Amino acid sequence: MKTQVLDKHQTDVAAEILKNGGVVGIPTETVYGLAADALNGEAVAKIFKAKGRPADNPLIVHIAELSDIEAFGLVRELPESAIKLAKEFWPGPLTMIMKRTDVIPREVSAGLDTVAIRLPSHPLAREIIKLAGTPLAAPSANLSGSPSPTTARHVLNDMDGKIDAVLDGGQSEVGVESTVITLAGETPRLLRPGGITVEQLREVLGEVEVDDAVLHRLADGAEAASPGMKYKHYAPRADVILLKCSDEDFINYINKHASDGVCALCCDEDLFLLKTKTVSLGRRGDYLTHARHLFDCLRRIDGNKTIHTVYSRLPSTEGVGLAVYNRLIRAAGFEVKEL
Ligand code: TXA
Ligand code: MG
């Protein structure tokens, strides 16, 4: 299959492919998605095949308007909490899990009785959903296990020849996947941190639990509230080692271990102090920028075949820092080295 590269004026071409049951890489404000008609099980199955995604990992359904939830009959009931969150954070990087109806194909829900719904803020994403005339199921457009794509080039690196097209909408603004919250239980619970912080969610809803899997490795045999959390994810080929230490110790430790195969994932302020290869997330403490650059940094490290070890600071868990922490702790296999 030849993968077409579409520009931002070709949303109609993308929508036509989607209407006909094809798969298209689309830009969103978080990361690029691999989209298909969410109400067409056969089309959705093609996403799993292209990504090599385990069949028990459900997909997010993307809509263009809040009213699409009722218009397409996606959920059994729209909880009050969902309406409050939608008012505050939609369109935007927030996914809400609710009890689904039978309109949702088995391929999308992966056997769960819930569905994850998101209304993206990226104008091209919304336009494509509107033109396609159907909600779009879309996971991140990477090969299963790899860092998520934040440019059309990243999508092509993973998916060329495997999907019908990718629409180039420039670099994703947020850079990490959406915040996922489930509203299907008694108390709202954060399943994946992202651009909307848990602090922001609590301001609107009051109590919000944080699922154990956000910060920790799942215990053997434990069931994941979000199936995606049990899989290895976001990992570059090289070993990622997270260091918990002072800034001074961070620099000294890396310089002591400097070699051709070593790279530091660091901040701009470290660049002139380090005697290794470096990839910078941005200015120290600027968590929004770190989130935006994270996956591109991991992919750049992957691009250098000599690198076998990556050292990084253990990120902060404050604000959007938690989203970066959640991705890097997985990339590091949950190991932290305290100096
Ligand atoms: O920002 C995003 O959310 C991007 C863009 C494309 O919208 N999409 C994305 O999709 O990150 P994906 O499939 O890579 O991640 C979705 C996560 C997975 O961990 C999955 O297990 C979880 O959401 N999920 C989806 N439906 C669920 C459900 N019904 N219950 C629990 N977890 C669910
Ligand atoms: Mg993903």
CSV table of C-alpha atoms and ligand atoms in Angstrom, one decimal:
chain,number,residue,atom,x,y,z
A,1,MET,CA,0.0,0.0,0.0
A,2,LYS,CA,1.3,3.5,-0.9
A,3,THR,CA,0.8,6.0,1.9
A,4,GLN,CA,-0.3,9.4,0.6
A,5,VAL,CA,1.0,12.5,2.4
A,6,LEU,CA,-1.8,15.1,2.5
A,7,ASP,CA,-1.4,18.8,3.3
A,8,LYS,CA,-3.6,20.8,5.5
A,9,HIS,CA,-5.9,21.8,2.6
A,10,GLN,CA,-6.7,18.2,1.8
A,11,THR,CA,-9.0,17.4,4.8
A,12,ASP,CA,-11.7,16.4,2.2
A,13,VAL,CA,-9.4,13.7,0.8
A,14,ALA,CA,-8.7,12.4,4.3
A,15,ALA,CA,-12.4,12.4,5.1
A,16,GLU,CA,-13.3,10.5,1.9
A,17,ILE,CA,-10.7,7.8,2.7
A,18,LEU,CA,-12.2,7.5,6.2
A,19,LYS,CA,-15.8,7.3,4.9
A,20,ASN,CA,-14.7,4.4,2.7
A,21,GLY,CA,-13.3,2.4,5.7
A,22,GLY,CA,-9.6,3.5,5.3
A,23,VAL,CA,-7.0,4.5,7.9
A,24,VAL,CA,-5.5,8.0,8.0
A,25,GLY,CA,-2.8,9.5,10.3
A,26,ILE,CA,-4.3,12.8,11.6
A,27,PRO,CA,-2.8,15.6,13.6
A,28,THR,CA,-4.3,16.4,17.0
A,29,GLU,CA,-3.1,18.9,19.7
A,30,THR,CA,-1.7,16.0,21.8
A,31,VAL,CA,0.0,13.6,19.4
A,32,TYR,CA,-0.9,12.3,15.9
A,33,GLY,CA,-3.7,9.7,15.8
A,34,LEU,CA,-4.3,6.7,13.6
A,35,ALA,CA,-7.9,7.3,12.6
A,36,ALA,CA,-10.7,5.1,11.2
A,37,ASP,CA,-14.5,5.3,11.3
A,38,ALA,CA,-15.3,4.4,15.0
A,39,LEU,CA,-18.7,2.9,14.0
A,40,ASN,CA,-17.2,0.5,11.4
A,41,GLY,CA,-15.6,-2.5,13.1
A,42,GLU,CA,-13.8,-3.7,10.0
A,43,ALA,CA,-12.2,-0.3,9.5
A,44,VAL,CA,-11.1,-0.2,13.2
A,45,ALA,CA,-9.6,-3.7,12.9
A,46,LYS,CA,-7.1,-2.2,10.3
A,47,ILE,CA,-5.8,0.2,13.0
A,48,PHE,CA,-4.8,-2.8,15.2
A,49,LYS,CA,-3.1,-4.5,12.3
A,50,ALA,CA,-1.1,-1.4,11.3
A,51,LYS,CA,0.1,-0.7,14.9
A,52,GLY,CA,0.6,-4.3,16.0
A,53,ARG,CA,-1.7,-3.4,18.9
A,54,PRO,CA,-2.9,-6.1,21.3
A,55,ALA,CA,-6.6,-6.7,20.6
A,56,ASP,CA,-7.5,-6.2,24.3
A,57,ASN,CA,-6.4,-2.5,24.3
A,58,PRO,CA,-9.5,-0.3,23.6
A,59,LEU,CA,-9.4,2.9,21.5
A,60,ILE,CA,-10.5,6.5,22.1
A,61,VAL,CA,-13.5,7.7,20.1
A,62,HIS,CA,-13.0,11.3,18.8
A,63,ILE,CA,-15.9,13.6,18.2
A,64,ALA,CA,-16.3,17.1,16.8
A,65,GLU,CA,-19.0,18.5,19.1
A,66,LEU,CA,-20.3,17.6,22.5
A,67,SER,CA,-23.7,17.0,20.9
A,68,ASP,CA,-22.2,14.1,18.9
A,69,ILE,CA,-22.3,11.9,22.0
A,70,GLU,CA,-26.1,12.0,22.0
A,71,ALA,CA,-26.5,12.3,18.2
A,72,PHE,CA,-24.6,9.1,17.6
A,73,GLY,CA,-26.0,7.5,20.8
A,74,LEU,CA,-22.5,6.6,22.1
A,75,VAL,CA,-23.2,6.4,25.9
A,76,ARG,CA,-25.9,5.0,28.1
A,77,GLU,CA,-26.0,8.2,30.2
A,78,LEU,CA,-24.0,11.4,30.1
A,79,PRO,CA,-22.9,12.0,33.8
A,80,GLU,CA,-23.2,15.5,35.3
A,81,SER,CA,-19.4,15.3,35.9
A,82,ALA,CA,-18.8,14.8,32.2
A,83,ILE,CA,-20.8,17.9,31.3
A,84,LYS,CA,-18.9,19.9,33.9
A,85,LEU,CA,-15.5,18.7,32.5
A,86,ALA,CA,-16.6,19.3,28.9
A,87,LYS,CA,-17.6,22.9,29.7
A,88,GLU,CA,-14.2,23.5,31.2
A,89,PHE,CA,-11.7,21.5,29.1
A,90,TRP,CA,-13.3,20.5,25.7
A,91,PRO,CA,-12.2,20.9,23.0
A,92,GLY,CA,-8.9,19.9,24.4
A,93,PRO,CA,-6.5,17.2,25.7
A,94,LEU,CA,-9.0,15.3,28.0
A,95,THR,CA,-10.5,11.9,27.4
A,96,MET,CA,-13.5,10.8,29.5
A,97,ILE,CA,-14.6,7.1,30.0
A,98,MET,CA,-18.3,6.4,30.3
A,99,LYS,CA,-20.7,3.5,30.0
A,100,ARG,CA,-21.1,2.6,26.4
A,101,THR,CA,-24.0,1.6,24.2
A,102,ASP,CA,-24.1,-1.2,21.6
A,103,VAL,CA,-23.4,1.4,18.9
A,104,ILE,CA,-19.7,1.0,19.8
A,105,PRO,CA,-18.1,-1.9,17.9
A,106,ARG,CA,-16.4,-4.7,19.9
A,107,GLU,CA,-13.1,-3.7,18.2
A,108,VAL,CA,-13.2,-0.2,19.8
A,109,SER,CA,-14.2,-1.2,23.3
A,110,ALA,CA,-12.1,-4.4,23.4
A,111,GLY,CA,-14.6,-6.2,25.4
A,112,LEU,CA,-15.1,-3.5,28.1
A,113,ASP,CA,-18.6,-2.1,28.8
A,114,THR,CA,-17.2,1.4,28.6
A,115,VAL,CA,-16.0,3.8,25.9
A,116,ALA,CA,-13.4,6.6,26.0
A,117,ILE,CA,-14.4,9.8,24.3
A,118,ARG,CA,-12.4,12.9,23.4
A,119,LEU,CA,-13.2,16.2,21.6
A,120,PRO,CA,-9.8,17.4,20.3
A,121,SER,CA,-9.1,21.1,19.9
A,122,HIS,CA,-6.9,20.8,16.8
A,123,PRO,CA,-8.9,22.5,14.0
A,124,LEU,CA,-7.8,20.0,11.3
A,125,ALA,CA,-8.8,17.1,13.5
A,126,ARG,CA,-12.3,18.6,14.1
A,127,GLU,CA,-12.7,19.4,10.5
A,128,ILE,CA,-11.8,15.9,9.4
A,129,ILE,CA,-14.3,14.4,11.9
A,130,LYS,CA,-17.0,16.7,10.7
A,131,LEU,CA,-16.4,16.0,7.0
A,132,ALA,CA,-16.2,12.2,7.6
A,133,GLY,CA,-19.6,12.5,9.3
A,134,THR,CA,-18.8,9.9,11.9
A,135,PRO,CA,-16.8,9.7,15.2
A,136,LEU,CA,-13.2,8.5,14.6
A,137,ALA,CA,-11.5,5.9,16.6
A,138,ALA,CA,-7.8,6.9,17.0
A,139,PRO,CA,-4.9,5.6,19.1
A,140,SER,CA,-1.6,7.3,18.9
A,141,ALA,CA,-0.1,6.7,15.4
A,142,ASN,CA,3.1,4.9,16.5
A,143,LEU,CA,3.9,1.2,16.3
A,144,SER,CA,2.7,-0.4,19.5
A,145,GLY,CA,5.3,0.2,22.2
A,146,SER,CA,7.2,3.1,20.5
A,147,PRO,CA,7.1,6.7,21.5
A,148,SER,CA,4.0,8.5,20.2
A,149,PRO,CA,4.4,10.7,17.1
A,150,THR,CA,4.3,14.4,17.3
A,151,THR,CA,4.9,15.2,13.6
A,152,ALA,CA,3.7,13.7,10.3
A,153,ARG,CA,7.4,12.6,9.7
A,154,HIS,CA,7.2,10.5,12.9
A,155,VAL,CA,4.0,8.8,11.7
A,156,LEU,CA,5.6,8.0,8.3
A,157,ASN,CA,8.7,6.5,10.0
A,158,ASP,CA,6.4,4.0,11.7
A,159,MET,CA,3.5,3.6,9.3
A,160,ASP,CA,4.7,4.1,5.7
A,161,GLY,CA,3.2,1.5,3.5
A,162,LYS,CA,0.8,0.3,6.3
A,163,ILE,CA,-1.9,3.1,6.1
A,164,ASP,CA,-3.7,4.9,3.4
A,165,ALA,CA,-2.6,8.4,4.2
A,166,VAL,CA,-1.2,10.9,6.7
A,167,LEU,CA,-2.3,14.5,6.9
A,168,ASP,CA,0.5,16.9,7.8
A,169,GLY,CA,-0.7,19.5,10.3
A,170,GLY,CA,2.6,20.5,11.8
A,171,GLN,CA,4.0,19.7,15.2
A,172,SER,CA,1.6,18.7,18.0
A,173,GLU,CA,1.3,21.4,20.6
A,174,VAL,CA,0.9,19.5,23.8
A,175,GLY,CA,3.2,16.6,22.8
A,176,VAL,CA,2.0,13.9,25.3
A,177,GLU,CA,-1.3,12.0,24.9
A,178,SER,CA,-4.5,13.3,26.5
A,179,THR,CA,-5.4,13.0,30.2
A,180,VAL,CA,-7.7,10.0,30.7
A,181,ILE,CA,-10.3,10.1,33.4
A,182,THR,CA,-12.9,7.4,34.1
A,183,LEU,CA,-16.4,8.6,35.1
A,184,ALA,CA,-17.8,5.1,35.0
A,185,GLY,CA,-17.2,4.3,38.7
A,186,GLU,CA,-18.3,5.8,42.0
A,187,THR,CA,-15.5,8.4,42.2
A,188,PRO,CA,-13.8,10.0,39.2
A,189,ARG,CA,-10.3,8.4,38.7
A,190,LEU,CA,-7.3,9.5,36.7
A,191,LEU,CA,-6.0,6.7,34.5
A,192,ARG,CA,-3.4,8.6,32.5
A,193,PRO,CA,-2.0,12.1,33.2
A,194,GLY,CA,-1.7,14.5,30.3
A,195,GLY,CA,-2.1,18.2,29.3
A,196,ILE,CA,-5.0,18.7,31.7
A,197,THR,CA,-3.6,18.3,35.2
A,198,VAL,CA,-5.1,16.4,38.1
A,199,GLU,CA,-5.1,19.7,40.0
A,200,GLN,CA,-7.3,21.2,37.2
A,201,LEU,CA,-9.6,18.2,37.3
A,202,ARG,CA,-10.0,18.5,41.1
A,203,GLU,CA,-10.9,22.2,40.8
A,204,VAL,CA,-13.9,21.2,38.8
A,205,LEU,CA,-14.9,17.9,40.3
A,206,GLY,CA,-13.6,18.0,43.9
A,207,GLU,CA,-12.4,14.5,44.6
A,208,VAL,CA,-10.4,12.7,41.9
A,209,GLU,CA,-8.5,9.5,42.6
A,210,VAL,CA,-5.2,8.8,41.0
A,211,ASP,CA,-5.0,5.2,39.7
A,212,ASP,CA,-2.0,3.3,41.1
A,213,ALA,CA,-0.7,2.5,37.6
A,214,VAL,CA,-0.1,6.2,37.0
A,215,LEU,CA,3.0,6.2,39.3
A,216,HIS,CA,3.8,2.5,39.9
A,217,ARG,CA,4.3,-0.8,38.2
A,218,LEU,CA,1.2,-2.9,38.2
A,219,ALA,CA,1.5,-5.8,40.7
A,220,ASP,CA,1.8,-9.2,38.9
A,221,GLY,CA,-1.7,-10.5,38.0
A,222,ALA,CA,-3.4,-7.2,38.9
A,223,GLU,CA,-6.1,-6.0,36.4
A,224,ALA,CA,-5.3,-2.7,34.7
A,225,ALA,CA,-8.1,-0.1,34.9
A,226,SER,CA,-6.7,1.1,31.6
A,227,PRO,CA,-5.4,-1.8,29.5
A,228,GLY,CA,-2.8,0.4,27.8
A,229,MET,CA,-1.0,0.8,31.2
A,230,LYS,CA,0.1,-2.8,31.4
A,231,TYR,CA,2.1,-2.7,28.2
A,232,LYS,CA,5.7,-1.5,27.8
A,233,HIS,CA,5.4,1.9,26.3
A,234,TYR,CA,7.2,5.0,25.2
A,235,ALA,CA,10.5,3.1,25.3
A,236,PRO,CA,13.4,4.0,22.9
A,237,ARG,CA,15.7,1.1,22.1
A,238,ALA,CA,18.4,2.3,24.5
A,239,ASP,CA,18.1,1.7,28.3
A,240,VAL,CA,16.6,4.6,30.1
A,241,ILE,CA,18.0,5.2,33.6
A,242,LEU,CA,16.3,7.8,35.9
A,243,LEU,CA,18.5,9.5,38.5
A,244,LYS,CA,17.1,10.9,41.7
A,245,CYS,CA,19.6,13.3,42.9
A,246,SER,CA,20.8,16.9,43.2
A,247,ASP,CA,21.6,18.9,40.1
A,248,GLU,CA,25.3,18.8,40.9
A,249,ASP,CA,25.3,15.0,41.4
A,250,PHE,CA,23.4,14.6,38.1
A,251,ILE,CA,26.1,16.4,36.2
A,252,ASN,CA,29.0,14.6,38.0
A,253,TYR,CA,27.4,11.1,37.7
A,254,ILE,CA,26.9,11.5,33.9
A,255,ASN,CA,30.3,12.9,33.3
A,256,LYS,CA,31.9,10.1,35.3
A,257,HIS,CA,30.0,7.6,33.1
A,258,ALA,CA,30.5,9.5,29.8
A,259,SER,CA,31.2,7.3,26.7
A,260,ASP,CA,30.3,7.1,23.1
A,261,GLY,CA,27.1,5.1,23.8
A,262,VAL,CA,25.8,7.4,26.6
A,263,CYS,CA,23.4,10.2,26.1
A,264,ALA,CA,21.9,12.7,28.7
A,265,LEU,CA,18.2,13.6,28.4
A,266,CYS,CA,18.6,17.0,30.2
A,267,CYS,CA,17.6,20.7,30.4
A,268,ASP,CA,19.1,23.6,28.5
A,269,GLU,CA,21.0,24.8,31.6
A,270,ASP,CA,22.9,21.5,31.7
A,271,LEU,CA,24.1,21.6,28.2
A,272,PHE,CA,27.5,23.3,28.7
A,273,LEU,CA,28.2,21.3,31.9
A,274,LEU,CA,27.8,17.8,30.4
A,275,LYS,CA,30.6,16.0,28.6
A,276,THR,CA,28.3,13.5,26.8
A,277,LYS,CA,25.9,13.5,23.9
A,278,THR,CA,22.9,15.6,25.0
A,279,VAL,CA,19.2,15.9,24.1
A,280,SER,CA,17.4,18.8,25.9
A,281,LEU,CA,13.8,18.9,26.9
A,282,GLY,CA,13.9,22.6,27.3
A,283,ARG,CA,14.5,25.2,30.1
A,284,ARG,CA,14.6,23.7,33.7
A,285,GLY,CA,11.1,23.7,35.3
A,286,ASP,CA,9.3,24.4,32.1
A,287,TYR,CA,7.1,21.3,32.2
A,288,LEU,CA,4.9,22.3,29.3
A,289,THR,CA,7.9,22.5,27.0
A,290,HIS,CA,9.3,19.2,28.4
A,291,ALA,CA,6.0,17.5,27.5
A,292,ARG,CA,6.0,19.0,24.0
A,293,HIS,CA,9.6,17.8,23.3
A,294,LEU,CA,9.6,14.5,25.1
A,295,PHE,CA,8.7,12.0,22.4
A,296,ASP,CA,10.7,13.8,19.7
A,297,CYS,CA,13.7,13.6,22.1
A,298,LEU,CA,13.2,9.9,22.5
A,299,ARG,CA,12.9,9.4,18.8
A,300,ARG,CA,16.0,11.4,18.1
A,301,ILE,CA,17.9,9.2,20.6
A,302,ASP,CA,16.5,6.2,18.7
A,303,GLY,CA,17.9,7.7,15.5
A,304,ASN,CA,21.5,7.4,16.9
A,305,LYS,CA,22.3,3.7,16.7
A,306,THR,CA,25.4,4.0,18.9
A,307,ILE,CA,23.5,5.2,22.0
A,308,HIS,CA,22.8,2.3,24.4
A,309,THR,CA,22.2,4.2,27.7
A,310,VAL,CA,20.1,7.4,28.4
A,311,TYR,CA,20.4,9.2,31.7
A,312,SER,CA,17.6,11.5,32.8
A,313,ARG,CA,16.6,13.2,36.0
A,314,LEU,CA,13.5,11.8,37.7
A,315,PRO,CA,10.9,14.4,36.6
A,316,SER,CA,8.7,16.3,39.0
A,317,THR,CA,5.1,15.0,39.6
A,318,GLU,CA,3.7,18.5,39.8
A,319,GLY,CA,1.3,19.9,37.1
A,320,VAL,CA,2.1,18.7,33.6
A,321,GLY,CA,5.3,17.3,35.1
A,322,LEU,CA,3.2,14.2,36.2
A,323,ALA,CA,2.6,13.4,32.5
A,324,VAL,CA,6.3,13.5,31.7
A,325,TYR,CA,7.0,11.4,34.9
A,326,ASN,CA,4.4,8.8,33.9
A,327,ARG,CA,5.9,8.4,30.4
A,328,LEU,CA,9.6,8.3,31.5
A,329,ILE,CA,9.0,5.9,34.4
A,330,ARG,CA,7.6,3.5,31.9
A,331,ALA,CA,10.4,4.0,29.5
A,332,ALA,CA,12.7,3.2,32.4
A,333,GLY,CA,10.8,0.0,33.3
A,334,PHE,CA,10.0,1.7,36.7
A,335,GLU,CA,13.6,1.6,37.9
A,336,VAL,CA,14.9,4.7,39.6
A,337,LYS,CA,18.5,5.1,40.7
A,338,GLU,CA,18.9,7.2,43.9
A,339,LEU,CA,22.4,8.8,44.2
B,1,TXA,O1,-4.1,12.2,23.0
B,1,TXA,C1,-4.6,11.1,22.8
B,1,TXA,O2,-5.4,10.5,23.7
B,1,TXA,C2,-4.2,10.4,21.5
B,1,TXA,C3,-4.8,11.2,20.4
B,1,TXA,C4,-4.6,10.5,19.1
B,1,TXA,O3,-6.1,11.5,20.6
B,1,TXA,N1,-4.7,9.0,21.5
B,1,TXA,C5,-4.2,8.1,22.3
B,1,TXA,O4,-4.7,6.8,22.2
B,1,TXA,O5,-3.3,8.3,23.1
B,1,TXA,P1,-4.0,5.5,22.7
B,1,TXA,O6,-4.9,4.4,22.2
B,1,TXA,O7,-2.6,5.5,22.4
B,1,TXA,O8,-4.2,5.5,24.3
B,1,TXA,C6,-5.5,5.4,24.8
B,1,TXA,C7,-5.4,4.9,26.2
B,1,TXA,C8,-4.9,3.5,26.3
B,1,TXA,O9,-4.1,3.4,27.4
B,1,TXA,C9,-6.2,2.6,26.5
B,1,TXA,O10,-6.0,1.4,27.2
B,1,TXA,C10,-7.1,3.6,27.3
B,1,TXA,O11,-6.8,4.9,26.8
B,1,TXA,N2,-8.5,3.4,27.1
B,1,TXA,C11,-9.2,3.5,26.0
B,1,TXA,N3,-10.5,3.1,26.2
B,1,TXA,C12,-10.6,2.8,27.4
B,1,TXA,C13,-11.7,2.3,28.3
B,1,TXA,N4,-12.9,2.1,27.8
B,1,TXA,N5,-11.4,2.0,29.6
B,1,TXA,C14,-10.1,2.2,30.1
B,1,TXA,N6,-9.1,2.6,29.3
B,1,TXA,C15,-9.3,2.9,28.0
B,2,MG,MG,-0.6,5.1,22.5
